[in-house]
XYZ file of C-alpha atoms in Angstrom:
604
model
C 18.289 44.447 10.455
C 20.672 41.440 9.929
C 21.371 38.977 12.746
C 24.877 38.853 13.957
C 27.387 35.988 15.356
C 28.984 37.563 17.864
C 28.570 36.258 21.147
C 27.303 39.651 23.482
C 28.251 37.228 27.075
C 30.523 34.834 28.180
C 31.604 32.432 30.904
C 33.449 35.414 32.763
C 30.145 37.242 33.173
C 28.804 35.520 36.817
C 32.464 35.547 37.758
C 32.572 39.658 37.132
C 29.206 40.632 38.098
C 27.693 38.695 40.860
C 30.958 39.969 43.399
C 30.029 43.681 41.708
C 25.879 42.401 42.713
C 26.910 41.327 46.336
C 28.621 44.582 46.856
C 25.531 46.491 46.632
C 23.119 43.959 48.238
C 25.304 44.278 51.204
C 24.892 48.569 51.167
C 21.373 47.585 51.012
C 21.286 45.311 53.967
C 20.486 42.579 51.161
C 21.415 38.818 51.763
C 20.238 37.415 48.561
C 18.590 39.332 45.743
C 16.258 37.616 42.966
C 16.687 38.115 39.272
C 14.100 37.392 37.300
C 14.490 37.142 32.947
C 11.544 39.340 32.546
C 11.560 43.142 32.635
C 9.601 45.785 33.250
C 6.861 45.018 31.065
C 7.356 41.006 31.297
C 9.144 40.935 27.611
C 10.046 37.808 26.424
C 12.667 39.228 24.286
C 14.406 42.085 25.914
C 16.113 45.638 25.103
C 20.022 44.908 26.036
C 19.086 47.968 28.517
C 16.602 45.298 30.228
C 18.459 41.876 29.643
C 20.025 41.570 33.794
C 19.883 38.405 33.668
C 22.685 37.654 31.278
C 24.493 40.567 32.616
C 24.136 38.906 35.520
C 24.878 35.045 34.878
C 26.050 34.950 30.850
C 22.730 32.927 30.357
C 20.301 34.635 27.222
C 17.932 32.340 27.025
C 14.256 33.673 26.311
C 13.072 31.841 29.822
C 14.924 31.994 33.293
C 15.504 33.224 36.380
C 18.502 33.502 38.667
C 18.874 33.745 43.140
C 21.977 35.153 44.154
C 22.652 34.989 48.351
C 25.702 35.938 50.027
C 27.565 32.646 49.593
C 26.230 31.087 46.803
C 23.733 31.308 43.639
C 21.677 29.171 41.411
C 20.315 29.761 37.618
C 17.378 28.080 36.370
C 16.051 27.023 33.081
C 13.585 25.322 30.911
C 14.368 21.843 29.189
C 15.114 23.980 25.943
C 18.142 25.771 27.150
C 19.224 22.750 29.442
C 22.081 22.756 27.055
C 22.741 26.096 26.069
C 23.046 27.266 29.624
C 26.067 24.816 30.156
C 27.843 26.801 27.865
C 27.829 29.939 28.562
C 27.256 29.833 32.647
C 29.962 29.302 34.543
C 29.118 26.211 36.467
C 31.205 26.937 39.539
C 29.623 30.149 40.223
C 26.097 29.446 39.847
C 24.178 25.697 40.569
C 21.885 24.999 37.740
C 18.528 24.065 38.103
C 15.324 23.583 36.596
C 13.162 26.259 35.655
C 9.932 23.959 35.977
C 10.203 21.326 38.357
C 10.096 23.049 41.653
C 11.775 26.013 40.357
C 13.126 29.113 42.579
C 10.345 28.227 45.218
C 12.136 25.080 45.514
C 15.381 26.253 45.851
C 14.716 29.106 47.806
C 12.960 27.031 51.244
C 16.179 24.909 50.872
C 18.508 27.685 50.187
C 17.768 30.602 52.011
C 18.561 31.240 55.538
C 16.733 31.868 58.433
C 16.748 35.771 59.202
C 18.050 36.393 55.797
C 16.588 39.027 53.741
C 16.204 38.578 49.906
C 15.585 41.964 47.578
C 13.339 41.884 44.667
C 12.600 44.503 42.090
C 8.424 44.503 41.858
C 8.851 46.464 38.788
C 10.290 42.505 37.484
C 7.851 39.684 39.228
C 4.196 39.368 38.997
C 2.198 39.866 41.735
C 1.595 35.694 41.810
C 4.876 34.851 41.317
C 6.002 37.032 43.961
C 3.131 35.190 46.115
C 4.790 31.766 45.800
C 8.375 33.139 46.511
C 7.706 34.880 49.390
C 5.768 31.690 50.572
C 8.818 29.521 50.148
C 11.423 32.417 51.622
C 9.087 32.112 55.027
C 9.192 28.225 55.061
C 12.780 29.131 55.342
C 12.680 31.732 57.793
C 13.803 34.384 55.091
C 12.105 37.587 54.084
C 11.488 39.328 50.579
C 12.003 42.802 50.621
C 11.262 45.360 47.567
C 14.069 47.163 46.599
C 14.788 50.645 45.131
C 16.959 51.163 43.020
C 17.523 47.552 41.817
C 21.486 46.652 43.318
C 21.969 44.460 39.724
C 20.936 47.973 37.924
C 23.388 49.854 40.188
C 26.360 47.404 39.527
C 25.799 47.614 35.904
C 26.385 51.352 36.206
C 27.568 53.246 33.432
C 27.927 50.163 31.297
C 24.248 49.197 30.918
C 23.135 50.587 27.767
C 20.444 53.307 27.297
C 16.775 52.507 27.174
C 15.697 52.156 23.477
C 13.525 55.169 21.846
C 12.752 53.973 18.579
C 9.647 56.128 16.812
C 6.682 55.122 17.171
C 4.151 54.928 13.961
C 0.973 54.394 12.748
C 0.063 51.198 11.634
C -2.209 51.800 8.727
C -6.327 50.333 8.623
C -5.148 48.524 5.605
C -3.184 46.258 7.855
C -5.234 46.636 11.045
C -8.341 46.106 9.390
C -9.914 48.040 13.019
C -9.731 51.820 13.583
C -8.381 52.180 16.984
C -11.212 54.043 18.300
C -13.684 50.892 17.439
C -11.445 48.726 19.354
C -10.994 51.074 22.452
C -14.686 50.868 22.464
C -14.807 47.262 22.585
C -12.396 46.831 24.663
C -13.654 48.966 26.845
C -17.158 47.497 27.205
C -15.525 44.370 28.110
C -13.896 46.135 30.621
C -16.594 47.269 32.286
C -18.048 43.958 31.302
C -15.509 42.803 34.310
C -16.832 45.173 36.616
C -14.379 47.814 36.241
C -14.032 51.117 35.287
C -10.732 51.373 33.500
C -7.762 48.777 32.761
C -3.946 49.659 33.064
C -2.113 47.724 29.862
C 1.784 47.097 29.832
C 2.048 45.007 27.017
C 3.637 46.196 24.743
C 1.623 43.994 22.060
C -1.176 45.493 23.736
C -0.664 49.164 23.441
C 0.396 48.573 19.961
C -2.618 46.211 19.252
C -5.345 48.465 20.536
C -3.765 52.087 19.622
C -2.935 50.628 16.246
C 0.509 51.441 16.349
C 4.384 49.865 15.581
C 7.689 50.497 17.350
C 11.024 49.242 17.716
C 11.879 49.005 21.162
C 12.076 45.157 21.436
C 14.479 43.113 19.432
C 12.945 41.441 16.230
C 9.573 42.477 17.084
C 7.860 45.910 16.058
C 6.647 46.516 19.636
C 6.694 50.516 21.295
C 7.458 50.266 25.390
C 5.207 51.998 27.094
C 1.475 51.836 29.258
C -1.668 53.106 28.793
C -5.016 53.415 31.015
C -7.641 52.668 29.455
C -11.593 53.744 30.565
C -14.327 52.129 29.965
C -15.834 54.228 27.389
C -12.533 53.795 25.220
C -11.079 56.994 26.016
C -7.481 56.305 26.680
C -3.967 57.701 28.501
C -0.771 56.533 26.843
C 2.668 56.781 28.047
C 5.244 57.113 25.888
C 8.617 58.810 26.108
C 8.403 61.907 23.897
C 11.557 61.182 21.606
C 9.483 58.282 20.218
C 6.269 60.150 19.245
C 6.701 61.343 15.798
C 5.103 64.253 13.948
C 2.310 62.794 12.978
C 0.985 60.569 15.924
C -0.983 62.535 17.979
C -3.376 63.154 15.354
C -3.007 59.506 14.284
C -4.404 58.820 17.829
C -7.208 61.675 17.911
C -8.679 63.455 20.562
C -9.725 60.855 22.431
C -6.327 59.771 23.355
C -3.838 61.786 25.805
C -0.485 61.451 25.096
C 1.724 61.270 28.243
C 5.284 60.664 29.423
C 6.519 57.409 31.587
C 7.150 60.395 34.397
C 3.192 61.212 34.222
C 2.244 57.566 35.236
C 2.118 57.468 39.100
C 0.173 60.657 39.108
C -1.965 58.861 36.759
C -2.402 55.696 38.540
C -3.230 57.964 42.068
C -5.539 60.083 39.622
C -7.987 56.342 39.655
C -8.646 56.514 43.571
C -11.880 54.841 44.286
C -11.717 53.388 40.975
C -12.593 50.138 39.947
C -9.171 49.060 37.937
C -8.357 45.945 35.958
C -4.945 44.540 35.861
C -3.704 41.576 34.346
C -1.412 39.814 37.396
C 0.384 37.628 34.839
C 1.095 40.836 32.579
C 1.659 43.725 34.657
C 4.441 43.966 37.758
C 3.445 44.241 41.413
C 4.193 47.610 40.997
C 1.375 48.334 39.559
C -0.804 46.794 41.993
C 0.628 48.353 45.215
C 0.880 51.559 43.383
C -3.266 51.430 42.753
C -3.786 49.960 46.367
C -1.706 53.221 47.777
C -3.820 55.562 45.472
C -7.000 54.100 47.128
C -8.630 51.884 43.614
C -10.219 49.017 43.733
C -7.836 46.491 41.722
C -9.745 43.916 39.425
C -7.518 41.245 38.556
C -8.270 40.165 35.413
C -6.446 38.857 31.848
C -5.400 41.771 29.886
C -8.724 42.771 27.838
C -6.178 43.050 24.817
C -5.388 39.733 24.753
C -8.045 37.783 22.981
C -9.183 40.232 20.665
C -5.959 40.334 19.631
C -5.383 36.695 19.474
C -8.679 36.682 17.041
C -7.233 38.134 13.328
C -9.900 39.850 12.026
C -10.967 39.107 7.674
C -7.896 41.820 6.708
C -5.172 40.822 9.274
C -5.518 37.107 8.181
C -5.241 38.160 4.365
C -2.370 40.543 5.081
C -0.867 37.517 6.869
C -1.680 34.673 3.989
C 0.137 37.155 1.536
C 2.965 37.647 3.816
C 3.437 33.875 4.050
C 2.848 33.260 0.048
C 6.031 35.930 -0.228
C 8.379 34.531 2.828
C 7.420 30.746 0.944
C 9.235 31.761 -2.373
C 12.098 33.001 -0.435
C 12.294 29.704 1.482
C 11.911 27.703 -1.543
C 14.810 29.868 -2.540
C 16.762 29.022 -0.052
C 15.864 25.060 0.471
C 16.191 24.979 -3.488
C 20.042 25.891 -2.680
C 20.295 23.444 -0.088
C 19.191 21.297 -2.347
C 21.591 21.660 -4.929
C 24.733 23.551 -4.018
C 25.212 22.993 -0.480
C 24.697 19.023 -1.243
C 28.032 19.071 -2.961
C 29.767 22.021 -0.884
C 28.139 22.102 2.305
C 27.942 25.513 4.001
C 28.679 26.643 7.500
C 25.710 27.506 10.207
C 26.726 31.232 9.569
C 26.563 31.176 5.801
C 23.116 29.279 5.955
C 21.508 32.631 7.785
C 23.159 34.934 5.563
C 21.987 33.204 2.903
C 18.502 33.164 3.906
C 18.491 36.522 4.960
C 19.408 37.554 1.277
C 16.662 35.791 -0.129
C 14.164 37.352 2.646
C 15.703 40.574 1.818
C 15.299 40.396 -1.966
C 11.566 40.528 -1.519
C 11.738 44.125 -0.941
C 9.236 43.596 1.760
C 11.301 43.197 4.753
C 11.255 44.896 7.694
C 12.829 42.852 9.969
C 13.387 39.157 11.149
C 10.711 37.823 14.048
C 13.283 36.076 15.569
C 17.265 35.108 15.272
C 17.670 32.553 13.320
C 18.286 29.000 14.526
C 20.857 27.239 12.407
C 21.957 24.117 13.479
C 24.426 21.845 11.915
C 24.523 17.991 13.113
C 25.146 18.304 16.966
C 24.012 21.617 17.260
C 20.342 20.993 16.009
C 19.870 18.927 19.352
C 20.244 22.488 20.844
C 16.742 23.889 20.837
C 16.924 27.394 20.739
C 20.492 27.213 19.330
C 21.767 31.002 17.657
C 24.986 30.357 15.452
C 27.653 32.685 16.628
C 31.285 33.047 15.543
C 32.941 30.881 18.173
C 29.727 28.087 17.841
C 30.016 27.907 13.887
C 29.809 24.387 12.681
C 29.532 22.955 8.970
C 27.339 20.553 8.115
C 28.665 17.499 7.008
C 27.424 14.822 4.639
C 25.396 12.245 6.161
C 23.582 14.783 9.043
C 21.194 17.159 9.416
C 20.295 20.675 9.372
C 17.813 22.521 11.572
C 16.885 25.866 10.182
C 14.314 27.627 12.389
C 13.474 31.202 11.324
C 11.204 33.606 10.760
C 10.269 37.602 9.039
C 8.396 40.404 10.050
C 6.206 42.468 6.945
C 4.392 44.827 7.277
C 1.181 42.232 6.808
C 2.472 39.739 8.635
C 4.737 37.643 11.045
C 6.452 34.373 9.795
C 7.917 31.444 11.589
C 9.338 28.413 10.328
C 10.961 25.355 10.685
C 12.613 22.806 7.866
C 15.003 19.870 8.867
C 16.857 19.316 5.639
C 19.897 16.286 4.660
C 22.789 17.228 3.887
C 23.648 14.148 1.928
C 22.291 10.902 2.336
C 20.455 10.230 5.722
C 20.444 8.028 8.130
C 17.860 5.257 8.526
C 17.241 6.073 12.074
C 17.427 9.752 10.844
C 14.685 8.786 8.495
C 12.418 6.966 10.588
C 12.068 10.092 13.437
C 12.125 12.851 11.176
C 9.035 10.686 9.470
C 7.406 9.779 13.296
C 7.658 14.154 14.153
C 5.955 14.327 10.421
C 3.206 12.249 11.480
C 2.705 14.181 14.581
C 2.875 17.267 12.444
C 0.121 16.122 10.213
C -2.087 14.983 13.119
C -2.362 18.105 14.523
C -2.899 19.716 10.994
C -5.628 17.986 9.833
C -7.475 17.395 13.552
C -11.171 18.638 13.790
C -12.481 19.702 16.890
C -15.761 21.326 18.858
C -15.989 25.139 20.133
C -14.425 25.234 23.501
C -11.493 22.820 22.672
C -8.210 24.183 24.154
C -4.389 23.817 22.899
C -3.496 21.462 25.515
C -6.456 18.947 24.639
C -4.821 18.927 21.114
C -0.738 18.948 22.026
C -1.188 14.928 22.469
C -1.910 14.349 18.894
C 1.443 15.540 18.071
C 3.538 13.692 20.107
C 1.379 10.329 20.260
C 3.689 8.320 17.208
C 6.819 9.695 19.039
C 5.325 8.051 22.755
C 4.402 5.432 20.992
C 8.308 4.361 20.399
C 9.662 5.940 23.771
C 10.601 9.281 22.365
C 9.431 12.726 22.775
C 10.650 16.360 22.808
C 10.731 19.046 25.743
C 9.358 22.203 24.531
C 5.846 23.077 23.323
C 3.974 22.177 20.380
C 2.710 25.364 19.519
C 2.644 29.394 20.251
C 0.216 32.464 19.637
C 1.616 34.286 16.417
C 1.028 38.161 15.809
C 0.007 39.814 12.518
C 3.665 42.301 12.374
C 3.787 42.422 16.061
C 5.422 39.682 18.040
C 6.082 35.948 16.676
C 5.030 34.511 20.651
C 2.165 35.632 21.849
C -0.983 34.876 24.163
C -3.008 33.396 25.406
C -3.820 30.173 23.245
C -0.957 27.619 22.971
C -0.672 23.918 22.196
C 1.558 22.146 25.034
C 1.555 19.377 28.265
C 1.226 22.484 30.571
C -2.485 23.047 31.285
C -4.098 25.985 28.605
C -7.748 27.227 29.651
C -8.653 29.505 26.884
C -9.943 27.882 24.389
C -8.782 28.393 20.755
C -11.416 30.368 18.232
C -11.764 31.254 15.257
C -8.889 33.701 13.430
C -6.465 32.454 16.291
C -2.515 31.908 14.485
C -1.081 29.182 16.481
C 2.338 26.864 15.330
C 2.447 23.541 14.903
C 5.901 22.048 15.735
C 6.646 18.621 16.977
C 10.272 17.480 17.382
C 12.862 15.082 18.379
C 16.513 16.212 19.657
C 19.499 13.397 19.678
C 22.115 15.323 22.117
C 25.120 14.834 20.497
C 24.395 14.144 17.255
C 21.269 15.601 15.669
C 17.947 17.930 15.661
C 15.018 17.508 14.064
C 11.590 20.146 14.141
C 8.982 20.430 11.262
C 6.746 23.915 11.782
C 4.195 25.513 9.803
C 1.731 28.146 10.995
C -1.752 27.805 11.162
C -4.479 29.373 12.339
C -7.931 28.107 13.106
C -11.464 28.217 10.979
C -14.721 28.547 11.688
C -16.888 25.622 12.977
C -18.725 24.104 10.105
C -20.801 21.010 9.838
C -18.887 17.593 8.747
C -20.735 15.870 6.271
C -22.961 13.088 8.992
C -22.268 15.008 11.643
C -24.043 16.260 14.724
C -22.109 19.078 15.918
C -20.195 21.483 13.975
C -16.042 21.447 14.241
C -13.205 23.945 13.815
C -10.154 22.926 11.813
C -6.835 24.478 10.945
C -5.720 26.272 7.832
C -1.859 26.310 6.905
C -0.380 29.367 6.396
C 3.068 28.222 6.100
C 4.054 27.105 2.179
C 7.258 25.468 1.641
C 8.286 22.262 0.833
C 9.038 19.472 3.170
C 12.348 17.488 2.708
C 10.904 14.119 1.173
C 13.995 12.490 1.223
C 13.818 12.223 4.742
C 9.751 10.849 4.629
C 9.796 6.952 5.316
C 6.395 6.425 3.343
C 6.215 3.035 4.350
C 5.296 4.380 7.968
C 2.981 6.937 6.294
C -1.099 5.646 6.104
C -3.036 6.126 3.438
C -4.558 9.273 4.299
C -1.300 10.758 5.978
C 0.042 10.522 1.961
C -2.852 11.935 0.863
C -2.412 14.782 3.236
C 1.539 15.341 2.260
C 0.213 15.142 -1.183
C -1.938 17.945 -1.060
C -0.083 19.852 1.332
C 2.623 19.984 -1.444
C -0.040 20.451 -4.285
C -0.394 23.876 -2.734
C 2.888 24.852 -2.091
C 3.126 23.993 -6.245
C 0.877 26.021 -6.976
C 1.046 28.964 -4.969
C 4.689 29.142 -4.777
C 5.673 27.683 -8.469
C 4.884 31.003 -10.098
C 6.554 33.285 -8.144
C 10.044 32.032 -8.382
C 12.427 31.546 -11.227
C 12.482 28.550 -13.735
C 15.131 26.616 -12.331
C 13.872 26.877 -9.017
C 9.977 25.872 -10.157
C 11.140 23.178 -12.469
C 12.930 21.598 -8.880
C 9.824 22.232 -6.886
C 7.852 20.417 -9.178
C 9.985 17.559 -8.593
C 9.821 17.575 -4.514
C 6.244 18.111 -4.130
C 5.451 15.373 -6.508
C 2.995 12.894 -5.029
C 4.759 10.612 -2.351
């Protein structure tokens, strides 16, 4: 369960792999190949058996891709790894570029050659993805070819590790708050809603959404690999490998769901000939799609029918999920309650911080795992966005910085993920007056009302207005789907710049998480989650307005608060925010540590 500091790439990783890669792109008549992060079922977070990319390059970032040709090779990432991936890619074997602004495309109508072929794995790329690359290889004169077997699999060889099999369980009503076979129904009407007859899922949130379900095939989430079909009248094939169904399963799943293996699934996929079949093209692999167009269906392309129902916590999944947050909030309280006090006077190292944390997590009893690794950074290394402390990376925080602790639990009734930006000794001025600028952001996007139909990217400005407002602002998003025990990022509602069209409804768990990053010298990121309530009328009002409610409860580090550049009501807010956190929180933990959060959720 506990997260570990050693470091499972290095620099020597491009220098070892890509000559071992070029070797058997040239046996298959390959001039380039393309390397996508994703795998087989478009993970974010990846089975080591799936991670090629850092085999490939070093890089393990959560987001990237890589193009190796015959003479050269480029890796590309987002603005949160910009300095990550100078660290652990070795710079004169691969060109780094940015994941956003142009992208592969870009590179690849500059880079390729004209007459060269480039592989690519379909099982890896969405069918629209692929579209734009193969665009950009012909402005260049080059071709994509699909390859089989993948050369990068074939180099790795013996030492890629074996596919995960971890068993795969029932998840019980009491959590789900949905028998499977209701959803299946409704899911299934909206599939024929879209004009089809059956949907193939590859999600893994999906399959263990809708068959109601938990696994342990992905790191830090509880999610079973694996596809399903699913027909309109909610009758279902699922694929699983058979060392991961336990005893009790199939009858978990009923009658109305046939149990399969992975080996079963192109017969089943030719089995839908003349079929009307919905896939989702930013879900499911090309594969998929050129497997139903050679079986003779009718492919409906379509969002994954999972996803918003899923997105939507039903009455028991957002109970489950306030009770998992009131636990994780004493443990946090816990743990900031020893920053407060110990660590002032003997301040600890990154790697003692997540231990630390961990215990307190762990003493709950609840635990089943963390949603994510956490992110520990001391000083300098907060400025690293998705920064993971590891043995060689291990800094101590020093008086007079601060420290980013990003992190997050998985119970059984639901998913946390956090953020608090604490001093370690007295702050900064400057520190100070942009932690309090992201707090005012933060509480903007808290307290915001707003009509039916509003999406995540009309909101994301509210949280970084008072950082534009002095020149500053921060290059990741502002806030992610949450599961309820399945993954801690998930679809299809965020809060960001990049254009969102689904609009965010009610029961929908989204973060709120504003920042500012000083390269060099500091981090700062306050995040609670939230999730959003049903439209009611506002007192005067015409039309009736969602709002958020805070799941999160922990207190905010107030000597970092500037409440000078605080208004009236943004106190107010802070107040009551804290009120809660009091009074929620305050009985669950110890004396000592209630008497102290009395003191820091006092009124500003």
């Amino acid at each position: 369960m506990f997260q570990t500091f050693n470091e499972t790439t290095d620099r020597s990783f491009g220098p070892r792999h890509v000559p071992l890669i070029r070797k058997a792109m040239a046996e298959q008549g390959l001039d380039g190949l393309l390397v996508p992060h994703e795998d087989e079922h478009q993970n974010e977070y990846l089975p080591a058996a799936n991670d090629r990319l850092a085999w490939a390059t070093g890089f393990t970032g959560s987001a990237g891709a890589a193009v190796i040709l015959k003479d050269k090779a480029a890796v590309f990432v987002d603005g949160r790894y910009t300095l990550q991936v100078r660290d652990q890619v070795d710079a004169a074997m691969f060109e780094i570029r940015d994941l956003v602004d142009g992208g592969v495309p870009a590179y690849l109508e500059t880079a390729a050659g004209k007459g060269q072929v480039l592989g690519y794995d379909p099982r890896l790329h969405s069918p629209d993805a692929l579209e734009r690359l193969r665009a950009a290889a012909a402005k260049a004169g080059a071709e994509l070819r699909p390859v089989d077997p993948n050369p990068l699999d074939l180099a790795w060889g013996a030492e890629r590790p074996a596919q995960p099999k971890a068993p795969v369980v029932p998840q019980p009503l009491a959590q789900s708050g949905e028998d499977s076979a209701d959803k299946r129904a409704r899911v299934g009407k909206s599939v024929q809603a879209k004009g089809a007859e059956a949907a193939v899922l590859t999600a893994p949130s999906s399959i263990a959404w809708l068959f109601n379900v938990r696994g342990g095939d992905v790191i830090r989430s509880p999610l079973p690999l694996g596809q399903a079909i699913l027909n309109s009248d909610g009758t279902a094939r699922l694929f699983l490998d058979p060392d991961k169904v336990t005893e009790d399963l199939p009858a978990w799943l009923g009658n109305q769901v046939r149990l399969e293996t992975p080996e079963d699934l192109p017969q089943a996929l030719a089995d839908l000939k003349g079929k009307k079949v919905l896939v989702d093209p930013g879900q499911s692999s090309a594969w998929y799609f050129e497997a139903l167009k050679s079986a003779g269906a009718e492919v409906v392309r379509g969002d994954d029918p999972c996803a918003l129902p899923r997105a939507c916590k039903n009455k028991v999944e957002l109970a489950g999920t306030t009770n998992a947050h009131i636990r994780d909030g004493a443990a946090i309280s816990r743990f900031l309650y020893w920053l407060a006090t110990d660590a002032q006077d003997n301040p600890p190292d990154e790697i003692e911080v997540v231990t630390r944390l961990e215990g307190f997590r762990a003493a709950t009893g609840a635990l089943k795992d963390l949603s994510f690794d956490t992110i520990a950074g001391a000083a300098s290394n907060g400025a690293i966005v998705h920064y993971r402390p590891t043995e060689r990376l291990n800094k101590r925080a020093e008086k007079g910085s601060l420290l980013l602790v990003d992190s997050g639990a998985q119970y059984l009734d639901g998913t946390t993920d956090i953020t608090r930006t604490v001093a370690i000794g007295e702050p900064s001025a400057e520190m100070a007056e942009r932690f309090t600028l992201v707090l005012k952001g933060h509480l903007a996007l808290a307290s915001i009302r707003f009509p039916p139909g509003t999406t995540g990217s009309a909101l994301d400005v509210l949280a970084r207005a008072p950082l534009w407002a002095q020149g500053l602002d921060y290059d990741h998003g502002t806030g992610h789907g949450v599961g309820v025990y399945l993954g801690v990022h998930e679809g299809p509602q965020r809060i960001s710049k990049l254009p969102n069209f689904v609009a965010l409804q009610p029961g929908m768990i989204v973060s709120n998480e504003p920042g500012y990053y000083k390269e060099g010298a500091y981090g700062i990121r306050i995040e609670n989650l939230q999730y959003v309530t049903e439209a009611t009328a506002i007192s005067g009002g015409e039309r009736p307005m969602h709002g958020f409610e805070t799941l999160t409860l922990a207190p905010i580090d107030r000597r970092l608060i500037v409440v000078d550049l605080l208004t009236p009501a943004e106190r107010a807010q802070m107040d009551a925010y804290h009120a809660k956190v009091l009074e929620k929180i305050g009985p669950l933990v110890e004396p000592h540590v209630r008497a102290w959060l009395e003191d820091v959720c006092a009124p500003l």
